[in-house]
Amino acid sequence: MARNGLSSRILQFLDPDERRRAGVQSPFQRLALRMQDVSGDGGVLKDLVHGGEGQLCPRNATVFVHFSGYLEYSDRPFETSAHFKYPQMMKLGTDVTLPGLELALLTMKSGEFSRFLLLPKYAYGDMGCPPLIPPSALLLYEVHLHDFLDSAEAEDFFALSPEEQNSAPLSAVLSVVNTERRLGNHCFNQKHYQDAKDRYKKAVTLLRNREPVGDEERQSIAETKLPILLNLSLTLLRLCKPHRALEFGQKALEIDPQNTKALFRCAQACLETNDYEKAQDFLLMAQAKKPFDSDINNLLKKLASSYKDSVDKEKEMCSKMFAHFTAASKK
């Protein structure tokens, strides 16, 4: 029971003036007492639940975030990303529309979980957003910032001319490539394979267009390119493009002819195109490197089964053709 014998269920039907006359504070008002003002005018308040690591999220970053928004006296969120298996990928300045939520994210570090109270002017204003958000609503957001990427750096880099890109320090190029790779990985994990493919290809193109200066730079580019080629090959397999998957798997083998993952990707692609002989060659080379690898051995079993099915179908087709030929010759 609240003060003066009024329960919280009853209090939710009283307007703020009536609550003040009753001498009680609302749940959000009580929560605000222990929160920090991060907007400078009391419009966005923060309660740090679990700290993060590293630097603060920069402006125009791409964030990977789970969040839920609540109205006062409501046990269920009016919006949430909790039903998504993976964090939402959102671009600050574009995808995050509430100014208070964007400001909140700029105060957070990677891995952090915090709660934020947003005054109406930092949320949906005096009009609200009917029917979900009433006029002049104070909102509570629970935000888990899983990670973020300074994607603005990559966007600025892609705005440069090819000559300017090639004259930039290699460290800048590799930073942009790493950003595109991580964005591609996130898209892949969410099964957005076309988006993942586009990210990986942008990264590969950057590295391919780079003119290395000396053996050390050439080696650094090759080492960075290898895992992206492997990711791209797998993504193309998911997109049912085995011929393209084989192409990028072979490019990976040009960098490291003994790479087990590259051999495995090539075998997968060959199996998809029913090139059983090549698939077996790639798998046997991979198995020689990792004889007890379950993925390799399971694919060998699948290869044997697929080859047997193919031979059986061919025998059946030949048998039918021969039977038809025999019947025709007897007439």
mmCIF file of C-alpha atoms in Angstrom:
data_model
loop_
_atom_site.group_PDB
_atom_site.id
_atom_site.type_symbol
_atom_site.label_atom_id
_atom_site.label_comp_id
_atom_site.label_asym_id
_atom_site.label_seq_id
_atom_site.Cartn_x
_atom_site.Cartn_y
_atom_site.Cartn_z
ATOM 1 C CA MET A 1 0.000 0.000 0.000
ATOM 2 C CA ALA A 2 1.133 3.545 -0.755
ATOM 3 C CA ARG A 3 0.867 6.479 1.612
ATOM 4 C CA ASN A 4 -2.633 7.568 2.721
ATOM 5 C CA GLY A 5 -3.839 4.035 2.005
ATOM 6 C CA LEU A 6 -3.808 4.432 -1.765
ATOM 7 C CA SER A 7 -2.513 1.438 -3.706
ATOM 8 C CA SER A 8 -0.322 1.824 -6.785
ATOM 9 C CA ARG A 9 -3.192 0.464 -8.886
ATOM 10 C CA ILE A 10 -5.398 3.334 -7.732
ATOM 11 C CA LEU A 11 -2.604 5.902 -8.049
ATOM 12 C CA GLN A 12 -2.203 5.219 -11.754
ATOM 13 C CA PHE A 13 -5.657 6.703 -12.333
ATOM 14 C CA LEU A 14 -4.844 9.938 -10.483
ATOM 15 C CA ASP A 15 -3.355 12.862 -12.395
ATOM 16 C CA PRO A 16 -0.042 14.350 -11.141
ATOM 17 C CA ASP A 17 -1.753 17.190 -9.242
ATOM 18 C CA GLU A 18 -3.962 14.739 -7.326
ATOM 19 C CA ARG A 19 -0.939 12.618 -6.476
ATOM 20 C CA ARG A 20 0.903 15.643 -5.144
ATOM 21 C CA ARG A 21 -2.113 16.561 -2.995
ATOM 22 C CA ALA A 22 -2.165 12.983 -1.722
ATOM 23 C CA GLY A 23 1.479 13.455 -0.704
ATOM 24 C CA VAL A 24 2.836 10.522 -2.704
ATOM 25 C CA GLN A 25 5.495 10.053 -5.351
ATOM 26 C CA SER A 26 4.988 8.031 -8.499
ATOM 27 C CA PRO A 27 7.312 5.086 -9.278
ATOM 28 C CA PHE A 28 9.179 7.128 -11.905
ATOM 29 C CA GLN A 29 9.591 10.011 -9.461
ATOM 30 C CA ARG A 30 11.109 7.682 -6.871
ATOM 31 C CA LEU A 31 13.390 6.177 -9.499
ATOM 32 C CA ALA A 32 14.497 9.634 -10.639
ATOM 33 C CA LEU A 33 15.853 10.430 -7.168
ATOM 34 C CA ARG A 34 18.757 7.993 -7.632
ATOM 35 C CA MET A 35 19.445 8.784 -11.296
ATOM 36 C CA GLN A 36 22.067 11.020 -12.884
ATOM 37 C CA ASP A 37 21.183 13.942 -15.145
ATOM 38 C CA VAL A 38 22.957 13.304 -18.464
ATOM 39 C CA SER A 39 21.228 15.954 -20.580
ATOM 40 C CA GLY A 40 22.097 18.922 -18.369
ATOM 41 C CA ASP A 41 18.492 20.058 -18.009
ATOM 42 C CA GLY A 42 16.982 17.059 -16.227
ATOM 43 C CA GLY A 43 15.345 15.854 -19.430
ATOM 44 C CA VAL A 44 17.268 12.558 -19.610
ATOM 45 C CA LEU A 45 18.174 10.762 -16.394
ATOM 46 C CA LYS A 46 20.385 7.666 -16.165
ATOM 47 C CA ASP A 47 20.649 4.729 -13.766
ATOM 48 C CA LEU A 48 23.730 2.588 -14.450
ATOM 49 C CA VAL A 49 22.866 -1.066 -13.784
ATOM 50 C CA HIS A 50 25.910 -2.825 -15.261
ATOM 51 C CA GLY A 51 28.996 -0.995 -16.485
ATOM 52 C CA GLY A 52 30.635 -1.491 -19.864
ATOM 53 C CA GLU A 53 34.200 -1.334 -21.162
ATOM 54 C CA GLY A 54 36.228 0.945 -23.391
ATOM 55 C CA GLN A 55 35.324 4.330 -24.766
ATOM 56 C CA LEU A 56 31.916 5.981 -24.952
ATOM 57 C CA CYS A 57 29.776 5.352 -28.007
ATOM 58 C CA PRO A 58 30.647 8.025 -30.623
ATOM 59 C CA ARG A 59 28.206 10.051 -32.700
ATOM 60 C CA ASN A 60 26.994 8.480 -35.949
ATOM 61 C CA ALA A 61 28.124 5.049 -34.742
ATOM 62 C CA THR A 62 26.379 1.819 -35.636
ATOM 63 C CA VAL A 63 25.118 0.216 -32.426
ATOM 64 C CA PHE A 64 24.129 -3.350 -31.596
ATOM 65 C CA VAL A 65 21.476 -2.951 -28.936
ATOM 66 C CA HIS A 66 18.543 -4.498 -27.100
ATOM 67 C CA PHE A 67 16.034 -2.096 -25.580
ATOM 68 C CA SER A 68 12.552 -1.902 -24.057
ATOM 69 C CA GLY A 69 10.396 1.186 -23.460
ATOM 70 C CA TYR A 70 7.837 1.450 -20.647
ATOM 71 C CA LEU A 71 5.049 3.799 -19.629
ATOM 72 C CA GLU A 72 4.588 4.471 -15.946
ATOM 73 C CA TYR A 73 2.461 1.856 -14.122
ATOM 74 C CA SER A 74 2.822 -0.553 -17.043
ATOM 75 C CA ASP A 75 4.384 -3.984 -16.609
ATOM 76 C CA ARG A 76 4.642 -4.575 -20.360
ATOM 77 C CA PRO A 77 6.790 -2.527 -22.733
ATOM 78 C CA PHE A 78 5.127 -0.497 -25.452
ATOM 79 C CA GLU A 79 8.111 -1.387 -27.659
ATOM 80 C CA THR A 80 10.885 -3.925 -27.255
ATOM 81 C CA SER A 81 13.573 -5.776 -29.177
ATOM 82 C CA ALA A 82 13.614 -8.622 -26.652
ATOM 83 C CA HIS A 83 11.924 -10.976 -29.120
ATOM 84 C CA PHE A 84 14.921 -10.704 -31.452
ATOM 85 C CA LYS A 85 17.565 -13.377 -30.938
ATOM 86 C CA TYR A 86 20.360 -10.992 -31.843
ATOM 87 C CA PRO A 87 20.792 -7.308 -30.944
ATOM 88 C CA GLN A 88 19.299 -4.756 -33.288
ATOM 89 C CA MET A 89 21.774 -3.029 -35.600
ATOM 90 C CA MET A 90 20.918 0.682 -35.647
ATOM 91 C CA LYS A 91 22.658 3.744 -37.050
ATOM 92 C CA LEU A 92 22.723 6.753 -34.753
ATOM 93 C CA GLY A 93 21.371 9.827 -36.478
ATOM 94 C CA THR A 94 19.257 7.681 -38.810
ATOM 95 C CA ASP A 95 17.574 4.675 -37.203
ATOM 96 C CA VAL A 96 17.259 6.024 -33.640
ATOM 97 C CA THR A 97 14.457 8.575 -33.838
ATOM 98 C CA LEU A 98 13.991 9.646 -30.199
ATOM 99 C CA PRO A 99 16.501 12.382 -29.254
ATOM 100 C CA GLY A 100 16.536 11.183 -25.638
ATOM 101 C CA LEU A 101 17.357 7.613 -26.612
ATOM 102 C CA GLU A 102 20.152 8.737 -28.908
ATOM 103 C CA LEU A 103 21.586 10.963 -26.178
ATOM 104 C CA ALA A 104 21.331 8.008 -23.782
ATOM 105 C CA LEU A 105 23.326 5.750 -26.114
ATOM 106 C CA LEU A 106 26.071 8.371 -26.382
ATOM 107 C CA THR A 107 26.635 8.040 -22.612
ATOM 108 C CA MET A 108 27.132 4.264 -22.803
ATOM 109 C CA LYS A 109 30.074 1.898 -23.254
ATOM 110 C CA SER A 110 30.208 -1.490 -24.945
ATOM 111 C CA GLY A 111 28.516 -4.154 -22.807
ATOM 112 C CA GLU A 112 26.732 -1.629 -20.596
ATOM 113 C CA PHE A 113 23.158 -2.006 -19.301
ATOM 114 C CA SER A 114 21.385 1.122 -18.050
ATOM 115 C CA ARG A 115 17.927 2.585 -17.454
ATOM 116 C CA PHE A 116 16.901 6.029 -18.673
ATOM 117 C CA LEU A 117 13.987 8.331 -17.869
ATOM 118 C CA LEU A 118 12.997 10.592 -20.755
ATOM 119 C CA LEU A 119 10.938 13.745 -20.334
ATOM 120 C CA PRO A 120 8.350 14.307 -23.104
ATOM 121 C CA LYS A 121 10.497 16.858 -24.958
ATOM 122 C CA TYR A 122 13.163 14.152 -25.362
ATOM 123 C CA ALA A 123 10.590 11.531 -26.345
ATOM 124 C CA TYR A 124 7.190 11.952 -28.008
ATOM 125 C CA GLY A 125 6.460 15.513 -26.866
ATOM 126 C CA ASP A 126 3.176 17.066 -25.751
ATOM 127 C CA MET A 127 1.199 15.271 -28.465
ATOM 128 C CA GLY A 128 2.418 11.756 -27.627
ATOM 129 C CA CYS A 129 1.985 9.025 -30.216
ATOM 130 C CA PRO A 130 -1.590 7.661 -29.997
ATOM 131 C CA PRO A 131 -2.735 5.088 -29.269
ATOM 132 C CA LEU A 132 0.406 3.727 -27.572
ATOM 133 C CA ILE A 133 1.931 6.879 -26.090
ATOM 134 C CA PRO A 134 -0.369 9.362 -24.279
ATOM 135 C CA PRO A 135 0.286 13.134 -24.404
ATOM 136 C CA SER A 136 3.218 14.465 -22.342
ATOM 137 C CA ALA A 137 4.306 10.956 -21.351
ATOM 138 C CA LEU A 138 7.410 10.324 -19.247
ATOM 139 C CA LEU A 139 9.129 7.169 -20.533
ATOM 140 C CA LEU A 140 11.495 4.602 -19.056
ATOM 141 C CA TYR A 141 13.930 2.831 -21.379
ATOM 142 C CA GLU A 142 16.022 -0.181 -20.436
ATOM 143 C CA VAL A 143 19.003 -0.339 -22.796
ATOM 144 C CA HIS A 144 21.687 -3.003 -23.247
ATOM 145 C CA LEU A 145 24.419 -1.765 -25.577
ATOM 146 C CA HIS A 146 26.103 -4.995 -26.683
ATOM 147 C CA ASP A 147 28.643 -3.282 -28.930
ATOM 148 C CA PHE A 148 29.122 -0.440 -31.383
ATOM 149 C CA LEU A 149 31.231 0.419 -34.400
ATOM 150 C CA ASP A 150 32.466 3.822 -35.463
ATOM 151 C CA SER A 151 30.924 3.374 -38.910
ATOM 152 C CA ALA A 152 31.187 7.118 -39.624
ATOM 153 C CA GLU A 153 34.905 6.576 -40.284
ATOM 154 C CA ALA A 154 34.070 3.948 -42.903
ATOM 155 C CA GLU A 155 31.426 6.159 -44.531
ATOM 156 C CA ASP A 156 33.879 9.067 -44.769
ATOM 157 C CA PHE A 157 36.494 6.760 -46.275
ATOM 158 C CA PHE A 158 34.134 5.444 -48.972
ATOM 159 C CA ALA A 159 33.318 9.042 -49.899
ATOM 160 C CA LEU A 160 36.954 9.530 -50.963
ATOM 161 C CA SER A 161 38.109 9.036 -54.542
ATOM 162 C CA PRO A 162 39.958 5.775 -55.395
ATOM 163 C CA GLU A 163 43.221 7.743 -55.543
ATOM 164 C CA GLU A 164 42.633 9.247 -52.098
ATOM 165 C CA GLN A 165 41.699 5.837 -50.662
ATOM 166 C CA ASN A 166 44.878 4.274 -52.016
ATOM 167 C CA SER A 167 47.054 7.065 -50.627
ATOM 168 C CA ALA A 168 45.560 6.776 -47.122
ATOM 169 C CA PRO A 169 47.660 5.020 -44.447
ATOM 170 C CA LEU A 170 47.253 1.256 -44.444
ATOM 171 C CA SER A 171 46.115 1.423 -40.811
ATOM 172 C CA ALA A 172 43.130 3.549 -41.895
ATOM 173 C CA VAL A 173 42.243 1.081 -44.664
ATOM 174 C CA LEU A 174 42.456 -1.916 -42.325
ATOM 175 C CA SER A 175 40.292 -0.115 -39.755
ATOM 176 C CA VAL A 176 37.566 0.434 -42.358
ATOM 177 C CA VAL A 177 37.899 -3.169 -43.580
ATOM 178 C CA ASN A 178 37.515 -4.436 -40.006
ATOM 179 C CA THR A 179 34.368 -2.331 -39.578
ATOM 180 C CA GLU A 180 32.836 -3.776 -42.753
ATOM 181 C CA ARG A 181 33.791 -7.312 -41.690
ATOM 182 C CA ARG A 182 32.154 -6.912 -38.271
ATOM 183 C CA LEU A 183 29.024 -5.423 -39.824
ATOM 184 C CA GLY A 184 28.980 -8.338 -42.245
ATOM 185 C CA ASN A 185 29.334 -10.811 -39.380
ATOM 186 C CA HIS A 186 26.365 -9.244 -37.607
ATOM 187 C CA CYS A 187 24.240 -9.428 -40.769
ATOM 188 C CA PHE A 188 25.277 -13.055 -41.272
ATOM 189 C CA ASN A 189 24.341 -13.983 -37.698
ATOM 190 C CA GLN A 190 20.901 -12.483 -38.264
ATOM 191 C CA LYS A 191 20.636 -14.480 -41.525
ATOM 192 C CA HIS A 192 20.630 -11.339 -43.637
ATOM 193 C CA TYR A 193 22.947 -13.030 -46.094
ATOM 194 C CA GLN A 194 22.601 -10.564 -48.960
ATOM 195 C CA ASP A 195 23.577 -7.665 -46.669
ATOM 196 C CA ALA A 196 26.455 -9.730 -45.270
ATOM 197 C CA LYS A 197 27.690 -10.494 -48.778
ATOM 198 C CA ASP A 198 27.650 -6.797 -49.692
ATOM 199 C CA ARG A 199 29.677 -5.880 -46.580
ATOM 200 C CA TYR A 200 32.265 -8.593 -47.182
ATOM 201 C CA LYS A 201 32.623 -7.689 -50.850
ATOM 202 C CA LYS A 202 33.208 -4.020 -49.999
ATOM 203 C CA ALA A 203 35.986 -5.086 -47.635
ATOM 204 C CA VAL A 204 37.558 -7.411 -50.222
ATOM 205 C CA THR A 205 37.374 -4.733 -52.909
ATOM 206 C CA LEU A 206 39.164 -2.240 -50.672
ATOM 207 C CA LEU A 207 41.987 -4.697 -50.063
ATOM 208 C CA ARG A 208 42.185 -5.736 -53.709
ATOM 209 C CA ASN A 209 42.482 -2.121 -54.861
ATOM 210 C CA ARG A 210 45.220 -1.343 -52.359
ATOM 211 C CA GLU A 211 48.690 -1.176 -53.897
ATOM 212 C CA PRO A 212 50.995 -2.661 -51.241
ATOM 213 C CA VAL A 213 54.261 -0.927 -50.460
ATOM 214 C CA GLY A 214 56.779 -3.626 -49.624
ATOM 215 C CA ASP A 215 56.484 -7.217 -48.436
ATOM 216 C CA GLU A 216 55.290 -6.321 -44.927
ATOM 217 C CA GLU A 217 52.273 -4.414 -46.217
ATOM 218 C CA ARG A 218 51.547 -7.157 -48.746
ATOM 219 C CA GLN A 219 51.570 -9.741 -45.948
ATOM 220 C CA SER A 220 49.326 -7.629 -43.740
ATOM 221 C CA ILE A 221 46.775 -7.233 -46.543
ATOM 222 C CA ALA A 222 46.801 -10.978 -47.258
ATOM 223 C CA GLU A 223 46.307 -11.888 -43.591
ATOM 224 C CA THR A 224 43.378 -9.473 -43.330
ATOM 225 C CA LYS A 225 41.800 -10.663 -46.571
ATOM 226 C CA LEU A 226 41.887 -14.403 -45.777
ATOM 227 C CA PRO A 227 39.106 -14.599 -43.119
ATOM 228 C CA ILE A 228 36.888 -12.254 -45.153
ATOM 229 C CA LEU A 229 37.208 -14.489 -48.221
ATOM 230 C CA LEU A 230 36.247 -17.482 -46.073
ATOM 231 C CA ASN A 231 33.222 -15.618 -44.691
ATOM 232 C CA LEU A 232 32.212 -14.542 -48.175
ATOM 233 C CA SER A 233 32.473 -18.103 -49.471
ATOM 234 C CA LEU A 234 30.210 -19.379 -46.687
ATOM 235 C CA THR A 235 27.728 -16.545 -47.247
ATOM 236 C CA LEU A 236 27.469 -17.390 -50.941
ATOM 237 C CA LEU A 237 26.776 -21.006 -50.014
ATOM 238 C CA ARG A 238 23.894 -19.760 -47.837
ATOM 239 C CA LEU A 239 22.679 -17.773 -50.845
ATOM 240 C CA CYS A 240 22.746 -20.977 -52.961
ATOM 241 C CA LYS A 241 25.542 -19.717 -55.204
ATOM 242 C CA PRO A 242 28.065 -22.574 -54.992
ATOM 243 C CA HIS A 243 30.044 -21.587 -58.108
ATOM 244 C CA ARG A 244 30.751 -18.141 -56.635
ATOM 245 C CA ALA A 245 31.449 -19.741 -53.245
ATOM 246 C CA LEU A 246 34.064 -21.980 -54.883
ATOM 247 C CA GLU A 247 35.638 -18.958 -56.566
ATOM 248 C CA PHE A 248 36.227 -17.152 -53.280
ATOM 249 C CA GLY A 249 37.264 -20.350 -51.522
ATOM 250 C CA GLN A 250 39.970 -20.812 -54.140
ATOM 251 C CA LYS A 251 41.067 -17.191 -53.692
ATOM 252 C CA ALA A 252 41.559 -18.014 -50.008
ATOM 253 C CA LEU A 253 43.666 -21.028 -51.002
ATOM 254 C CA GLU A 254 45.846 -18.764 -53.143
ATOM 255 C CA ILE A 255 46.768 -16.967 -49.923
ATOM 256 C CA ASP A 256 47.121 -20.125 -47.815
ATOM 257 C CA PRO A 257 47.056 -23.397 -49.814
ATOM 258 C CA GLN A 258 46.948 -25.462 -46.612
ATOM 259 C CA ASN A 259 44.074 -23.601 -44.939
ATOM 260 C CA THR A 260 41.619 -26.200 -43.665
ATOM 261 C CA LYS A 261 38.587 -23.896 -43.713
ATOM 262 C CA ALA A 262 39.286 -22.902 -47.303
ATOM 263 C CA LEU A 263 39.592 -26.549 -48.344
ATOM 264 C CA PHE A 264 36.341 -27.306 -46.526
ATOM 265 C CA ARG A 265 34.492 -24.380 -48.178
ATOM 266 C CA CYS A 266 35.668 -25.527 -51.611
ATOM 267 C CA ALA A 267 34.511 -29.063 -50.850
ATOM 268 C CA GLN A 268 31.077 -27.774 -49.779
ATOM 269 C CA ALA A 269 30.762 -25.796 -52.999
ATOM 270 C CA CYS A 270 31.817 -28.752 -55.164
ATOM 271 C CA LEU A 271 29.350 -31.021 -53.408
ATOM 272 C CA GLU A 272 26.558 -28.520 -54.105
ATOM 273 C CA THR A 273 27.418 -28.635 -57.826
ATOM 274 C CA ASN A 274 27.612 -32.469 -57.771
ATOM 275 C CA ASP A 275 31.312 -32.423 -58.584
ATOM 276 C CA TYR A 276 31.980 -35.373 -56.295
ATOM 277 C CA GLU A 277 35.549 -36.013 -57.412
ATOM 278 C CA LYS A 278 36.734 -32.486 -56.658
ATOM 279 C CA ALA A 279 34.784 -32.421 -53.414
ATOM 280 C CA GLN A 280 36.553 -35.614 -52.325
ATOM 281 C CA ASP A 281 39.970 -34.192 -53.230
ATOM 282 C CA PHE A 282 39.390 -31.056 -51.153
ATOM 283 C CA LEU A 283 37.997 -33.030 -48.216
ATOM 284 C CA LEU A 284 40.840 -35.533 -48.154
ATOM 285 C CA MET A 285 43.373 -32.686 -48.089
ATOM 286 C CA ALA A 286 41.434 -31.073 -45.239
ATOM 287 C CA GLN A 287 41.165 -34.384 -43.380
ATOM 288 C CA ALA A 288 44.928 -34.878 -43.647
ATOM 289 C CA LYS A 289 45.318 -31.632 -41.702
ATOM 290 C CA LYS A 290 42.563 -32.373 -39.170
ATOM 291 C CA PRO A 291 41.807 -36.101 -39.162
ATOM 292 C CA PHE A 292 39.391 -35.949 -36.214
ATOM 293 C CA ASP A 293 37.410 -32.882 -37.283
ATOM 294 C CA SER A 294 33.717 -33.818 -37.063
ATOM 295 C CA ASP A 295 32.587 -31.345 -39.752
ATOM 296 C CA ILE A 296 35.065 -32.733 -42.270
ATOM 297 C CA ASN A 297 34.241 -36.367 -41.493
ATOM 298 C CA ASN A 298 30.486 -35.722 -41.558
ATOM 299 C CA LEU A 299 30.785 -34.037 -44.956
ATOM 300 C CA LEU A 300 32.758 -37.037 -46.219
ATOM 301 C CA LYS A 301 29.867 -39.267 -45.141
ATOM 302 C CA LYS A 302 27.411 -36.963 -46.882
ATOM 303 C CA LEU A 303 29.583 -37.023 -49.990
ATOM 304 C CA ALA A 304 29.625 -40.832 -50.012
ATOM 305 C CA SER A 305 25.851 -40.961 -49.590
ATOM 306 C CA SER A 306 25.241 -38.346 -52.305
ATOM 307 C CA TYR A 307 27.582 -40.157 -54.699
ATOM 308 C CA LYS A 308 25.826 -43.486 -54.043
ATOM 309 C CA ASP A 309 22.421 -41.898 -54.668
ATOM 310 C CA SER A 310 23.735 -40.397 -57.892
ATOM 311 C CA VAL A 311 25.105 -43.740 -59.091
ATOM 312 C CA ASP A 312 21.865 -45.528 -58.180
ATOM 313 C CA LYS A 313 19.787 -42.982 -60.090
ATOM 314 C CA GLU A 314 22.074 -43.306 -63.095
ATOM 315 C CA LYS A 315 21.783 -47.109 -63.013
ATOM 316 C CA GLU A 316 17.999 -46.859 -62.754
ATOM 317 C CA MET A 317 17.851 -44.458 -65.692
ATOM 318 C CA CYS A 318 20.105 -46.698 -67.801
ATOM 319 C CA SER A 319 18.030 -49.731 -66.868
ATOM 320 C CA LYS A 320 14.838 -48.033 -68.018
ATOM 321 C CA MET A 321 16.468 -46.888 -71.247
ATOM 322 C CA PHE A 322 17.810 -50.398 -71.928
ATOM 323 C CA ALA A 323 14.414 -51.968 -71.174
ATOM 324 C CA HIS A 324 12.739 -49.555 -73.571
ATOM 325 C CA PHE A 325 15.367 -50.313 -76.247
ATOM 326 C CA THR A 326 14.916 -54.092 -75.768
ATOM 327 C CA ALA A 327 11.137 -53.827 -76.005
ATOM 328 C CA ALA A 328 11.390 -51.746 -79.168
ATOM 329 C CA SER A 329 13.816 -54.210 -80.809
ATOM 330 C CA LYS A 330 11.430 -57.129 -80.289
ATOM 331 C CA LYS A 331 8.643 -55.483 -82.257
#
